[in-house]
Coordinates of C-alpha atoms in Angstrom, one line a residue:
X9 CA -52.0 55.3 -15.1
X10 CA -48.8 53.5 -15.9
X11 CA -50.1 50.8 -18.2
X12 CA -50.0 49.1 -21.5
X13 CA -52.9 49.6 -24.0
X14 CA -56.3 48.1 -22.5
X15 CA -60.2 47.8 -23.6
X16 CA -61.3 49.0 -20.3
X17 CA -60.6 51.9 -19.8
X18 CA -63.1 52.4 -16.2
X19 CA -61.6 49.2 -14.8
X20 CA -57.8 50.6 -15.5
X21 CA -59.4 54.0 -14.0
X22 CA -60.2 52.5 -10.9
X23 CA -57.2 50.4 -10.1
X24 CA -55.4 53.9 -10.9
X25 CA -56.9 55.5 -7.7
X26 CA -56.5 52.2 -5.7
X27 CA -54.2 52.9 -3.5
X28 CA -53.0 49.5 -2.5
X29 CA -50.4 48.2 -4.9
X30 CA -51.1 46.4 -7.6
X31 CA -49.6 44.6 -10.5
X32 CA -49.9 41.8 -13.1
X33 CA -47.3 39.7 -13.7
X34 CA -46.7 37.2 -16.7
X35 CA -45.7 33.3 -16.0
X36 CA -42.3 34.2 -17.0
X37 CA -42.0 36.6 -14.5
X38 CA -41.9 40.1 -16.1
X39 CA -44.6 43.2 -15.1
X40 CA -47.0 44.3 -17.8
X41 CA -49.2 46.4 -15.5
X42 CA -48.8 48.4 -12.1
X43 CA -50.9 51.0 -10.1
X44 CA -49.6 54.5 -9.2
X45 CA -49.7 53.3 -5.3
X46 CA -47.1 49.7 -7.0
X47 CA -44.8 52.3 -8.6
X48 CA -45.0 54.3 -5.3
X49 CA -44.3 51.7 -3.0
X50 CA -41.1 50.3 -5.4
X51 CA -40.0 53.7 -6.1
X52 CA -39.4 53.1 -10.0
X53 CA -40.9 55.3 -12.8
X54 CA -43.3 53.9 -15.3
X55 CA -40.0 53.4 -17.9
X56 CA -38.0 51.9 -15.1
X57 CA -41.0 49.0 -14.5
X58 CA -42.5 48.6 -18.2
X59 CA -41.8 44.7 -19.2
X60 CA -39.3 44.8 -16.0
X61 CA -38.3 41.1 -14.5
X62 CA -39.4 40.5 -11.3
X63 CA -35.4 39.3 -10.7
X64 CA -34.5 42.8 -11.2
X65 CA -36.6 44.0 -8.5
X66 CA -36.3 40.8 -5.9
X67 CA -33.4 41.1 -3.7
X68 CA -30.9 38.0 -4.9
X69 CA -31.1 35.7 -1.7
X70 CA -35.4 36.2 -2.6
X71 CA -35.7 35.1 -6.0
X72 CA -35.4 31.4 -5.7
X73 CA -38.6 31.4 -3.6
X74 CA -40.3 34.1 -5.5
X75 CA -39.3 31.9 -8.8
X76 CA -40.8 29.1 -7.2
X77 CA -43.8 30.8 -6.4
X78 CA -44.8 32.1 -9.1
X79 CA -43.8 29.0 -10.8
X80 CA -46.6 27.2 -9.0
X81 CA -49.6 29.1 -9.9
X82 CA -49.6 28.4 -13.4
X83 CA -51.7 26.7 -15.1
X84 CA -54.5 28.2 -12.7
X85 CA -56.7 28.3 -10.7
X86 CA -54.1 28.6 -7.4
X87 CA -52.8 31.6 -5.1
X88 CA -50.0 32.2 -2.9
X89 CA -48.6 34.4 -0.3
X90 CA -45.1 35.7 -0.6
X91 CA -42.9 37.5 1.4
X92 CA -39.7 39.0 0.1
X93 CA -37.4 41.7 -0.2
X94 CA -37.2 44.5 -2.8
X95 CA -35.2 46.7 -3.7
X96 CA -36.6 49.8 -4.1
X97 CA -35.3 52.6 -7.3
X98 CA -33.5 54.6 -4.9
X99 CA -31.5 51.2 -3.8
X100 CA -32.9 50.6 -0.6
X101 CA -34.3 47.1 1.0
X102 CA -38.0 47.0 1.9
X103 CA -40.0 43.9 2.8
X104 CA -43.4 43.1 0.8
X105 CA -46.3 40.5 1.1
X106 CA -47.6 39.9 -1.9
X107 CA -50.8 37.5 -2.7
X108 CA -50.9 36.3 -6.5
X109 CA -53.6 34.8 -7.9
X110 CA -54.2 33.2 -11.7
X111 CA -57.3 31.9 -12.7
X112 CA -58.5 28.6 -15.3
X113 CA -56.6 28.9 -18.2
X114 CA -54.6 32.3 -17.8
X115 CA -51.2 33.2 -18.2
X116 CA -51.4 36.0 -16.3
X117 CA -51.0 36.5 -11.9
X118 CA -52.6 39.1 -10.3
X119 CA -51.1 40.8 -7.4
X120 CA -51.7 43.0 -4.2
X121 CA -48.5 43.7 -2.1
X122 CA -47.9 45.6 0.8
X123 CA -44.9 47.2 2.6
X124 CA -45.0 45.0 5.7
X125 CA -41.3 46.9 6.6
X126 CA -42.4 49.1 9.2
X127 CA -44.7 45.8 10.6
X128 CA -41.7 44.1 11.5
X129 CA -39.8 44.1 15.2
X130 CA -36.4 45.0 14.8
X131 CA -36.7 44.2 10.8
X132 CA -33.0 45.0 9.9
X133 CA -32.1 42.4 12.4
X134 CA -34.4 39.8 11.2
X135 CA -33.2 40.0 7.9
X136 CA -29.3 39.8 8.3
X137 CA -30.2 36.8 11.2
X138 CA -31.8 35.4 7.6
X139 CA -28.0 35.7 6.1
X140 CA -26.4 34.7 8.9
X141 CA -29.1 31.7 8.6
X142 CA -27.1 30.8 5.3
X143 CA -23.8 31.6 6.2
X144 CA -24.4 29.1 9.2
X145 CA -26.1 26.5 6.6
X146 CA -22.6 26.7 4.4
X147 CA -20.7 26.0 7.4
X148 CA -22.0 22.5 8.6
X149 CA -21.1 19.3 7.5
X150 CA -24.3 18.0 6.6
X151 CA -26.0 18.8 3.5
X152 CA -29.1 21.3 3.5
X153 CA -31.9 21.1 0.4
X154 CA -34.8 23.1 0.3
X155 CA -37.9 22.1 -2.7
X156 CA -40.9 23.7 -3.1
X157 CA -43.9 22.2 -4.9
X158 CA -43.3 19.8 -7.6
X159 CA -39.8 18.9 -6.3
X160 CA -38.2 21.6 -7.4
X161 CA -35.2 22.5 -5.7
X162 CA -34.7 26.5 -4.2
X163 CA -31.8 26.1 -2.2
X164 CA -29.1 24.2 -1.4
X165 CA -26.2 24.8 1.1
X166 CA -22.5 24.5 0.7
X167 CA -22.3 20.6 1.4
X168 CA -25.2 19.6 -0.6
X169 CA -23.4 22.0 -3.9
X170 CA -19.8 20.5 -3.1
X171 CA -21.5 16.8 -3.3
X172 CA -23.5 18.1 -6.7
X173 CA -20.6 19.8 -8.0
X174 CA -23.5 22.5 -9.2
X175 CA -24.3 26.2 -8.0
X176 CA -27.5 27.2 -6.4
X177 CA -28.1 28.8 -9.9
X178 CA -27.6 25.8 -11.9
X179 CA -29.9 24.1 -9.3
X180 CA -32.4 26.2 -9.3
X181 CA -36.0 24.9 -10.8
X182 CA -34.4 21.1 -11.3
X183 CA -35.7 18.2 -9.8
X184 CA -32.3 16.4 -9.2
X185 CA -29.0 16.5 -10.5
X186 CA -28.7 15.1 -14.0
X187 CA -26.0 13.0 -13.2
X188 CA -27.9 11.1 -10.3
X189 CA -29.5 8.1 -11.8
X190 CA -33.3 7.7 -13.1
X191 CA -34.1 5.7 -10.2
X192 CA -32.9 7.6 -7.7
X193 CA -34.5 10.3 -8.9
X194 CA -37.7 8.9 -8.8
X195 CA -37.5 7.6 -5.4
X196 CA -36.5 11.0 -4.3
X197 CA -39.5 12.6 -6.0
X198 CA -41.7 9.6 -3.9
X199 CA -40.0 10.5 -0.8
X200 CA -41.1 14.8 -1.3
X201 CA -44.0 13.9 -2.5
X202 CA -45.0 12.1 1.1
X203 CA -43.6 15.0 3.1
X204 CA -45.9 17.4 0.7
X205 CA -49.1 15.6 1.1
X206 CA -49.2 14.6 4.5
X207 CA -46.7 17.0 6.3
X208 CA -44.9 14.3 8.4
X209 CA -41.3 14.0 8.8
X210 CA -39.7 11.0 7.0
X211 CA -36.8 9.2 8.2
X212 CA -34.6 7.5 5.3
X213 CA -32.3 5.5 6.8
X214 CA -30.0 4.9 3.7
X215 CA -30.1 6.5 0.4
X216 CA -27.9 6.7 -2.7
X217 CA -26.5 9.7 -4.7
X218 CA -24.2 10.0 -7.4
X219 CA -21.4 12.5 -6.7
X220 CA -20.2 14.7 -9.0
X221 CA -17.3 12.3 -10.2
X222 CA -19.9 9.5 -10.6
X223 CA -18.8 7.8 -7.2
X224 CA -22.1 6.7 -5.9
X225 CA -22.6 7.7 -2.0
X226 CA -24.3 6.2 1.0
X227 CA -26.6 9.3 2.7
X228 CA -29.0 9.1 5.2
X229 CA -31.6 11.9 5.2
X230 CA -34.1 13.4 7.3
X231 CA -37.4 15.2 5.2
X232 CA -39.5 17.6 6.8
X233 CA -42.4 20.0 6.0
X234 CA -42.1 23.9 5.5
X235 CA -45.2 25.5 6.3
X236 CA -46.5 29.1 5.4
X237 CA -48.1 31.7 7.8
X238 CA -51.9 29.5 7.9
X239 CA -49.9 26.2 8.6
X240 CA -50.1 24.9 4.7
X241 CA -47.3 22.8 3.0
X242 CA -45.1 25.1 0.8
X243 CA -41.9 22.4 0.4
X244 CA -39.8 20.4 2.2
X245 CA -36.2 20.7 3.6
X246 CA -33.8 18.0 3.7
X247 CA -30.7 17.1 5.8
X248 CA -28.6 14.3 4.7
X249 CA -25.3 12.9 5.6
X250 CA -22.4 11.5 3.6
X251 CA -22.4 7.9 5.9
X252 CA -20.4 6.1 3.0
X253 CA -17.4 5.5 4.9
X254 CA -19.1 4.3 8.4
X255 CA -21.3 2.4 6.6
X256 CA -17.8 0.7 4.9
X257 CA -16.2 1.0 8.6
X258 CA -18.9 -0.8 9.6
X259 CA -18.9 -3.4 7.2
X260 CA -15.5 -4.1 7.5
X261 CA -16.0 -4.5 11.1
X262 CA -18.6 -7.0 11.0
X263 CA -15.9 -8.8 8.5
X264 CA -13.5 -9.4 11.0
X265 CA -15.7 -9.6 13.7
X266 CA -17.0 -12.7 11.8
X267 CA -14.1 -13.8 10.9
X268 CA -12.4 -13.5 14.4
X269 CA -15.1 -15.5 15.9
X270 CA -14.8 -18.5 13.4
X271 CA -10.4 -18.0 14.0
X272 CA -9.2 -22.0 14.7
X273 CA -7.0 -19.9 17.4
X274 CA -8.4 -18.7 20.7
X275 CA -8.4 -14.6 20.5
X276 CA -8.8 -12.9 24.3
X277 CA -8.9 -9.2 24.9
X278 CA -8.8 -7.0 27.9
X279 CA -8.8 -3.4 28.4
X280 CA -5.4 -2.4 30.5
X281 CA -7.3 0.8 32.0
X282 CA -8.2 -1.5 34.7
X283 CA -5.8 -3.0 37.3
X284 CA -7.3 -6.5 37.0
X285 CA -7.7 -6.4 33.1
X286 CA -11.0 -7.3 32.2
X287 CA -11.7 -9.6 29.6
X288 CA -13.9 -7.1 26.4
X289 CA -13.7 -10.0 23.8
X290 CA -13.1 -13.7 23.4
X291 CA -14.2 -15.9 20.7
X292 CA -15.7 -19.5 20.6
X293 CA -12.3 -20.7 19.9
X294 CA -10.3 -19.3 23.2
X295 CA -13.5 -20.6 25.3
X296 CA -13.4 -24.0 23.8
X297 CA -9.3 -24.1 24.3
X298 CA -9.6 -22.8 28.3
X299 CA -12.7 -24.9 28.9
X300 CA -15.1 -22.0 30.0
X301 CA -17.8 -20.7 28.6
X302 CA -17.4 -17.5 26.8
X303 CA -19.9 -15.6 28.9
X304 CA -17.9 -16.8 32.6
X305 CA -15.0 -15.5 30.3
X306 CA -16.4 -12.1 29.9
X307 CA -15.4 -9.9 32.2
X308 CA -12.9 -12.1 33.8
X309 CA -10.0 -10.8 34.9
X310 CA -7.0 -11.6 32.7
X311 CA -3.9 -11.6 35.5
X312 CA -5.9 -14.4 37.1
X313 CA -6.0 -16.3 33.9
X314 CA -2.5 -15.9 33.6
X315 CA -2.0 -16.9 37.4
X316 CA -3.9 -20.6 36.4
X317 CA -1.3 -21.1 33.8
X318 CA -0.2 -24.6 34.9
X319 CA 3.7 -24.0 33.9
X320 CA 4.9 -21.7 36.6
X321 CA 7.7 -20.4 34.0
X322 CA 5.6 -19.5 31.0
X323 CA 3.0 -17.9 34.2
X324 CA 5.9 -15.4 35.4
X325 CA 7.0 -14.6 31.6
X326 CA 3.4 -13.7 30.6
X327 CA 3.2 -11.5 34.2
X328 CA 6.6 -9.8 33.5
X329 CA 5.4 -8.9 29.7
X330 CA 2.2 -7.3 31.2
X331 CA 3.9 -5.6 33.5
X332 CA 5.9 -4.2 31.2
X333 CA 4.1 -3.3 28.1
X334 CA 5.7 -5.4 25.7
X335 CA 5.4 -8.6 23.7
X336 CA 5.6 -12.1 24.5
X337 CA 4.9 -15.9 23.3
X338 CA 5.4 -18.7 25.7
X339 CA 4.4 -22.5 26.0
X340 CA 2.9 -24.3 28.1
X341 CA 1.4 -27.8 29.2
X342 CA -2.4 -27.8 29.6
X343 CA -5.6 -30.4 30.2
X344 CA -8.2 -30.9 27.5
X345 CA -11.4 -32.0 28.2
X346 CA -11.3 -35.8 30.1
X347 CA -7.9 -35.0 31.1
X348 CA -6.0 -35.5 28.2
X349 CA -2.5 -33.4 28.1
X350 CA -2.2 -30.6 25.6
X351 CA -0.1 -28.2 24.7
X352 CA -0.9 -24.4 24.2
X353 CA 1.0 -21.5 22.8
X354 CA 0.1 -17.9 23.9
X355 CA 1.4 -15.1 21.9
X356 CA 0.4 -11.7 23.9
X357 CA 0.7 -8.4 22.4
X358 CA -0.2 -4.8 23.9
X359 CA -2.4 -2.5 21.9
X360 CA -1.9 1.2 21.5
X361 CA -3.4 4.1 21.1
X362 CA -2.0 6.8 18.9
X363 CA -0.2 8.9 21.9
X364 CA 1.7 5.7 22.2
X365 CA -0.1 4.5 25.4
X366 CA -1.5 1.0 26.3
X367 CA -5.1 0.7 25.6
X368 CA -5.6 -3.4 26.0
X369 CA -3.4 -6.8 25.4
X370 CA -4.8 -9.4 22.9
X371 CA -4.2 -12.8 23.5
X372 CA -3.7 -15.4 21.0
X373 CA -3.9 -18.9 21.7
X374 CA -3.4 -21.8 19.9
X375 CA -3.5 -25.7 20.4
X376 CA 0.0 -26.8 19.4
X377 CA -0.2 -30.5 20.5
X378 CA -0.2 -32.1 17.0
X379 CA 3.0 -29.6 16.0
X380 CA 5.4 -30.4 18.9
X381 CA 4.3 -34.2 18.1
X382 CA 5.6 -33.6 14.8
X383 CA 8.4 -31.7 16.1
X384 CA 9.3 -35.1 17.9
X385 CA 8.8 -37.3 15.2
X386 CA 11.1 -35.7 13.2
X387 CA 13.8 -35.1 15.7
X388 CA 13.3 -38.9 16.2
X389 CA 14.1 -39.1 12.1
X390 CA 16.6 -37.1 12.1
X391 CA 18.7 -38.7 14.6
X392 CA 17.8 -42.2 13.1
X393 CA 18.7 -40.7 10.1
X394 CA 22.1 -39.1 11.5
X395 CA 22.5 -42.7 13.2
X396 CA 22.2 -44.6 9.4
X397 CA 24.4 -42.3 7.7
X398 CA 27.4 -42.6 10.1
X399 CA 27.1 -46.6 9.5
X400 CA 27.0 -46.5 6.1
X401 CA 30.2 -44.2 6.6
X402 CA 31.7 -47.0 8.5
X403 CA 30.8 -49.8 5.9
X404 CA 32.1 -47.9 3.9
X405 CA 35.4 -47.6 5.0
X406 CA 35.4 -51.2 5.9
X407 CA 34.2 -51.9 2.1
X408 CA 37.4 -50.2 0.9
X409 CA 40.5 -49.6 3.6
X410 CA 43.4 -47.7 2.5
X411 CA 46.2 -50.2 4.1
X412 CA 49.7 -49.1 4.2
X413 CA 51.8 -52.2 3.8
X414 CA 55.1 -50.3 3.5
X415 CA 56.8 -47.3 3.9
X416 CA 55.1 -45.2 1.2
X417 CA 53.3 -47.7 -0.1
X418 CA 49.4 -47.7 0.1
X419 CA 46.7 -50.4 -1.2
X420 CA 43.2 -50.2 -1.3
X421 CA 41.2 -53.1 -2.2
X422 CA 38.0 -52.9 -3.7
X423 CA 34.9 -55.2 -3.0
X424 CA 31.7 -54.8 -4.7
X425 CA 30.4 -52.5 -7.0
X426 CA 31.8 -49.1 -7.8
X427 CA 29.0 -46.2 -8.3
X428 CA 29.4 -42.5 -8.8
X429 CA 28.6 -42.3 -4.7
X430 CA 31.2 -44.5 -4.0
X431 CA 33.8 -43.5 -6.4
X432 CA 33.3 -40.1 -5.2
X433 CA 34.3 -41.2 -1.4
X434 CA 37.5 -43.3 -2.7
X435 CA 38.6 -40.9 -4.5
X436 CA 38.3 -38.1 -1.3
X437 CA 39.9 -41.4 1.2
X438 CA 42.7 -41.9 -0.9
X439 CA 43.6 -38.7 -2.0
X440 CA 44.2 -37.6 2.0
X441 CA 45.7 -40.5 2.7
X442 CA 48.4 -40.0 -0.4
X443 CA 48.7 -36.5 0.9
X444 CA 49.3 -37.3 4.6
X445 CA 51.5 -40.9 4.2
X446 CA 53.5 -38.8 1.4
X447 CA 53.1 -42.2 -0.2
X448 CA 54.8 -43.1 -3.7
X449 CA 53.5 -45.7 -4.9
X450 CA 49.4 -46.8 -4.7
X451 CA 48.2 -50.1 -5.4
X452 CA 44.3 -50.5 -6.3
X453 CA 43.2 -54.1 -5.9
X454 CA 40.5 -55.4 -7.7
X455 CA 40.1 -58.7 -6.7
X456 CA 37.1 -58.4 -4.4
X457 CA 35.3 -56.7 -8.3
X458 CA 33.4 -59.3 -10.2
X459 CA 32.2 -57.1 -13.1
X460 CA 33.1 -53.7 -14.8
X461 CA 31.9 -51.7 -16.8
X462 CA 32.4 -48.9 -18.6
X463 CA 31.3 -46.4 -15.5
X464 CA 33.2 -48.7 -13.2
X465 CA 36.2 -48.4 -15.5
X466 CA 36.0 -44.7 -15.7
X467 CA 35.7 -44.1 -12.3
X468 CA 38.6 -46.0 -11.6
X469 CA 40.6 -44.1 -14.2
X470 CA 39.5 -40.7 -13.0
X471 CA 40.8 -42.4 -9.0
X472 CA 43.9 -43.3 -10.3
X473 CA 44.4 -40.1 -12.4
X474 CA 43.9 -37.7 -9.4
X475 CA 46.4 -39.9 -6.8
X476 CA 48.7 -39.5 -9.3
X477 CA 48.7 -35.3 -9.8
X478 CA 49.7 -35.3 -5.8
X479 CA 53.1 -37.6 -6.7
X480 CA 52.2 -41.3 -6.2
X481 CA 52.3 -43.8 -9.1
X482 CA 48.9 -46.2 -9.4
X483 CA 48.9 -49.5 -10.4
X484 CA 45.9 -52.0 -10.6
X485 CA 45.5 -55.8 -9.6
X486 CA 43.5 -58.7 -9.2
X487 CA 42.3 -57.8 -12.5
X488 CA 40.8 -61.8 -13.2
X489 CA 40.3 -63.1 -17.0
X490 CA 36.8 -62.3 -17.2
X491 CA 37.3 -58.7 -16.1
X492 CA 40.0 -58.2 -18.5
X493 CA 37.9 -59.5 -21.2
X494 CA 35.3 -56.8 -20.3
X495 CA 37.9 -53.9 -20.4
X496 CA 39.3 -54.9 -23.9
X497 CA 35.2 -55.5 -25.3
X498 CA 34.3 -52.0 -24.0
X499 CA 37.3 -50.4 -25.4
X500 CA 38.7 -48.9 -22.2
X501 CA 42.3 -47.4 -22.5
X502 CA 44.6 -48.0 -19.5
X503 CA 47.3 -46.3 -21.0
X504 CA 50.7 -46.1 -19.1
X505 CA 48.8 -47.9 -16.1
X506 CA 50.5 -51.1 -14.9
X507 CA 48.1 -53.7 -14.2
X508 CA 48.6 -57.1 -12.2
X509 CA 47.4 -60.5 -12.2
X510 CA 47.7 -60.9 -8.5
X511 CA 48.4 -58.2 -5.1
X512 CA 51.4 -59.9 -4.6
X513 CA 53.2 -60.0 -8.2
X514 CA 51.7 -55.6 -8.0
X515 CA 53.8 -55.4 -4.5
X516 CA 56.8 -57.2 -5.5
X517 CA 56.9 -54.6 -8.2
X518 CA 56.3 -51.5 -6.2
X519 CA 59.1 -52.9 -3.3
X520 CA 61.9 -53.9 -6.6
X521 CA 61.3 -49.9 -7.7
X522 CA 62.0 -48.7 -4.5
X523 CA 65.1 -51.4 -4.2
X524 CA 64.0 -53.4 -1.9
X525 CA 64.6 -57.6 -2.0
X526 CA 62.3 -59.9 -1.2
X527 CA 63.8 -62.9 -0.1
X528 CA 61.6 -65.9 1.1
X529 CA 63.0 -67.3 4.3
X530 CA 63.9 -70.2 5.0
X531 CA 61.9 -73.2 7.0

């Protein structure tokens, strides 16, 4: 017998001339004794199995459940039945049952296997439908995890790796990720645990998982049962989905939804696929503006709506926009509740889909009573402010006339006080009229001035300065005792400018350097 050194030699004797197959194998999964009939049926020499890993024998795609298995007899007492492939010494593919058994205390499983190959209909079919079966599991969308007992994990398809960032190998024998977090875990562990003791399918309607990059996901996840051949619980499978973004779709949605319904403005929409336009949606708002309630407004048709616009123009504009696809925004005069007149503005705007076609036409309406009252008011102000400002233009230039009282010779009396404003506006008057009389000389009269101070005084300098770049030669008069006292206490230099007691002693001046006589006639 192909064995390692035992006490008894009879029992070893009669296992030898067993002819079922028979082995023991140690919890870490490597053969320390085998029958003729084992190394028989696995076609391997007594070298070739001595202290030989199971994982050597076990066809690749079979060693995560075997693993499993054999993982879950020890400690002992506990026994189950496995069915896997081998590969035989001679590199072919059989198909074995095995029943292992380990007993209080050991670290030792016995086994008897048997060559179910020739057992099974159309075998070779069955077992590349059982690839196929995992090439079909990479393909989906949804993600695929398979635990036996204890929640350890055996398999995982493509979707469930990809969201791990792990291999099938690196998740072999774990309970989760070590990334995920602690309570996740647990819950997950809870969740198997359920499924493993009572065999019903559980429905998890939202779930977290961390990702591989730490981004935590929303999945929802379906947990079932796997049963063996007599109908016992040997793991669970589940099948989640990655419903992160729906769930934020969703969310969002509900967002605007709410947010839509409490608008101020009055939002209508109806689908264009039919002729009449339907009304889909309308919020509190647009009932409250039209006077209906929302549900008479569902369902409504729209061109009718636009029909009972009371303001036959702004009725034709919103028809001629619907007819043809495009935007619009009209006014119109409407009744609110006990008759009172309102006005509404409706901006409509067609909706499309991404071939470019017209899906529905939203509606926005708004209450715009208060805002053309406004509008009013303050076309009423500007006007009366339009109105004020041409009369102060006109006191103005009846406060201080340019007078021409001889052939180039101008005079512009002054009443009242001089500001900045005002010295701004004589200076522009007299300036043109210099320019267009091509007068010479320009007589400023202050007689109508009562006080002057320095601003006054430099304002008039600054007059008098600029008539006389365009040619014409300033003098001042009027100027009383008082005011000539005020010039000399604030230190104001007239210069070269002549200045006169009186208008009449200024013109009799400006005529004698121009050569004319003045003569007084006779009585």
């Amino acid at each position: 017998m192909n064995t390692q050194p035992t006490a008894q030699p009879s029992f070893e004797l009669f296992f030898e001339a067993c002819q079922q197959p028979f082995c023991v194998v140690t919890a870490e999964g490597r053969l320390v004794k085998w029958n003729a009939a084992c190394a028989r049926a696995l076609g391997r020499s007594a070298v070739d199995l001595t202290e030989k890993p199971l994982d050597e024998i076990v066809v690749e795609s079979d060693r995560a459940q075997v693993r499993s298995a054999f993982g879950g007899l020890f400690p002992g007492p506990s026994t189950a039945d496995i069915a896997c492939r081998v590969r035989r010494g001679d590199g072919s593919t059989r198909m074995f049952s095995l029943r292992a058994s380990t007993y209080d205390g050991g670290d030792l499983a016995y086994g008897i296997f048997e060559d179910i190959t020739g057992r099974q209909t159309n075998a070779a079919g069955r077992l590349l439908t059982e690839e196929v079966y995992q090439q079909i599991l990479d393909s989906i969308e949804d993600m695929v995890l398979v635990k036996g007992p204890r929640s350890k994990v055996l398999w995982a398809n493509k979707a469930f790796r990809d969201l791990y960032g792990m291999t099938n190998a690196e998740l072999h024998g774990l309970v989760d990720s070590p990334r995920n977090e602690p309570d996740f875990t647990q819950q997950y562990v809870r969740d198997d645990l359920y499924v493993f003791e009572t065999g019903n399918r559980l429905v998890i309607a939202e779930e977290p998982a961390t990702r591989h990059d730490g981004a935590i996901r929303t999945l929802t996840t379906v947990k079932s049962a796997l049963r063996g051949a007599r109908g016992e619980v040997i793991g669970t499978v589940g099948v989640s989905r990655d419903i992160t973004d729906r769930r934020r779709a969703e969310r969002d949605r509900q967002l605007l939804e709410q947010a839509i319904g409490a608008a101020s403005q009055g939002i209508l929409v109806a689908a264009s696929a039919a002729e009449e336009l339907p009304v889909t949606y309308v919020n509190a708002a647009y009932a409250r503006l039209s006077g209906r309630p929302v549900a008479e407004l569902l369902g409504a048709s729209f061109r009718r709506l636009v029909d009972s616009v009371a303001d036959a123009a702004a009725a034709e504009q919103l028809a001629r926009a619907i007819a043809e696809r495009r935007e619009v925004s009209v006014e119109f005069p409407a009744e609110r509740d006990g008759g009172a007149r309102a006005w509404m503005r409706m901006a409509l705007t067609p909706v499309r889909d991404a071939s470019g076609q017209v899906t529905s036409f939203v509606a926005i309406q708004a209450d715009i009573t208060a805002e053309r009252e406004r509008q009013r008011h303050e076309l009423a102000l500007k006007e009366q402010r339009h109105l004020i400002e041409r009369q102060q233009r006109t006191i103005r230039a009846l406060v201080t006339p340019i007078i021409e009282i001889w052939d180039g010779v101008l005079t512009m009396p002054i009443i009242g006080v001089v500001d900045s404003v005002r010295a701004a506006e004589m200076m522009a008057a007299l300036l043109e009229a210099v320019s267009v009389r091509r007068a010479r000389f320009t007589i400023v009269d202050l007689t109508g001035v009562d006080i002057v101070d320095t601003a006054t005084a430099n304002h008039l300098l600054k007059l008098v300065r600029a008539a006389r770049l365009l040619g014409t030669t300033c003098a001042l008069s009027g100027i009383s005792p008082a005011v000539s006292r005020t010039l000399v206490g604030l230190g104001v230099e007239l210069g070269e400018l002549r200045t006169f007691s009186t208008l009449r002693a200024a013109l009799r001046h400006v005529l004698g350097q121009l050569g004319v006589s003045v003569v007084k006639a006779r009585a």
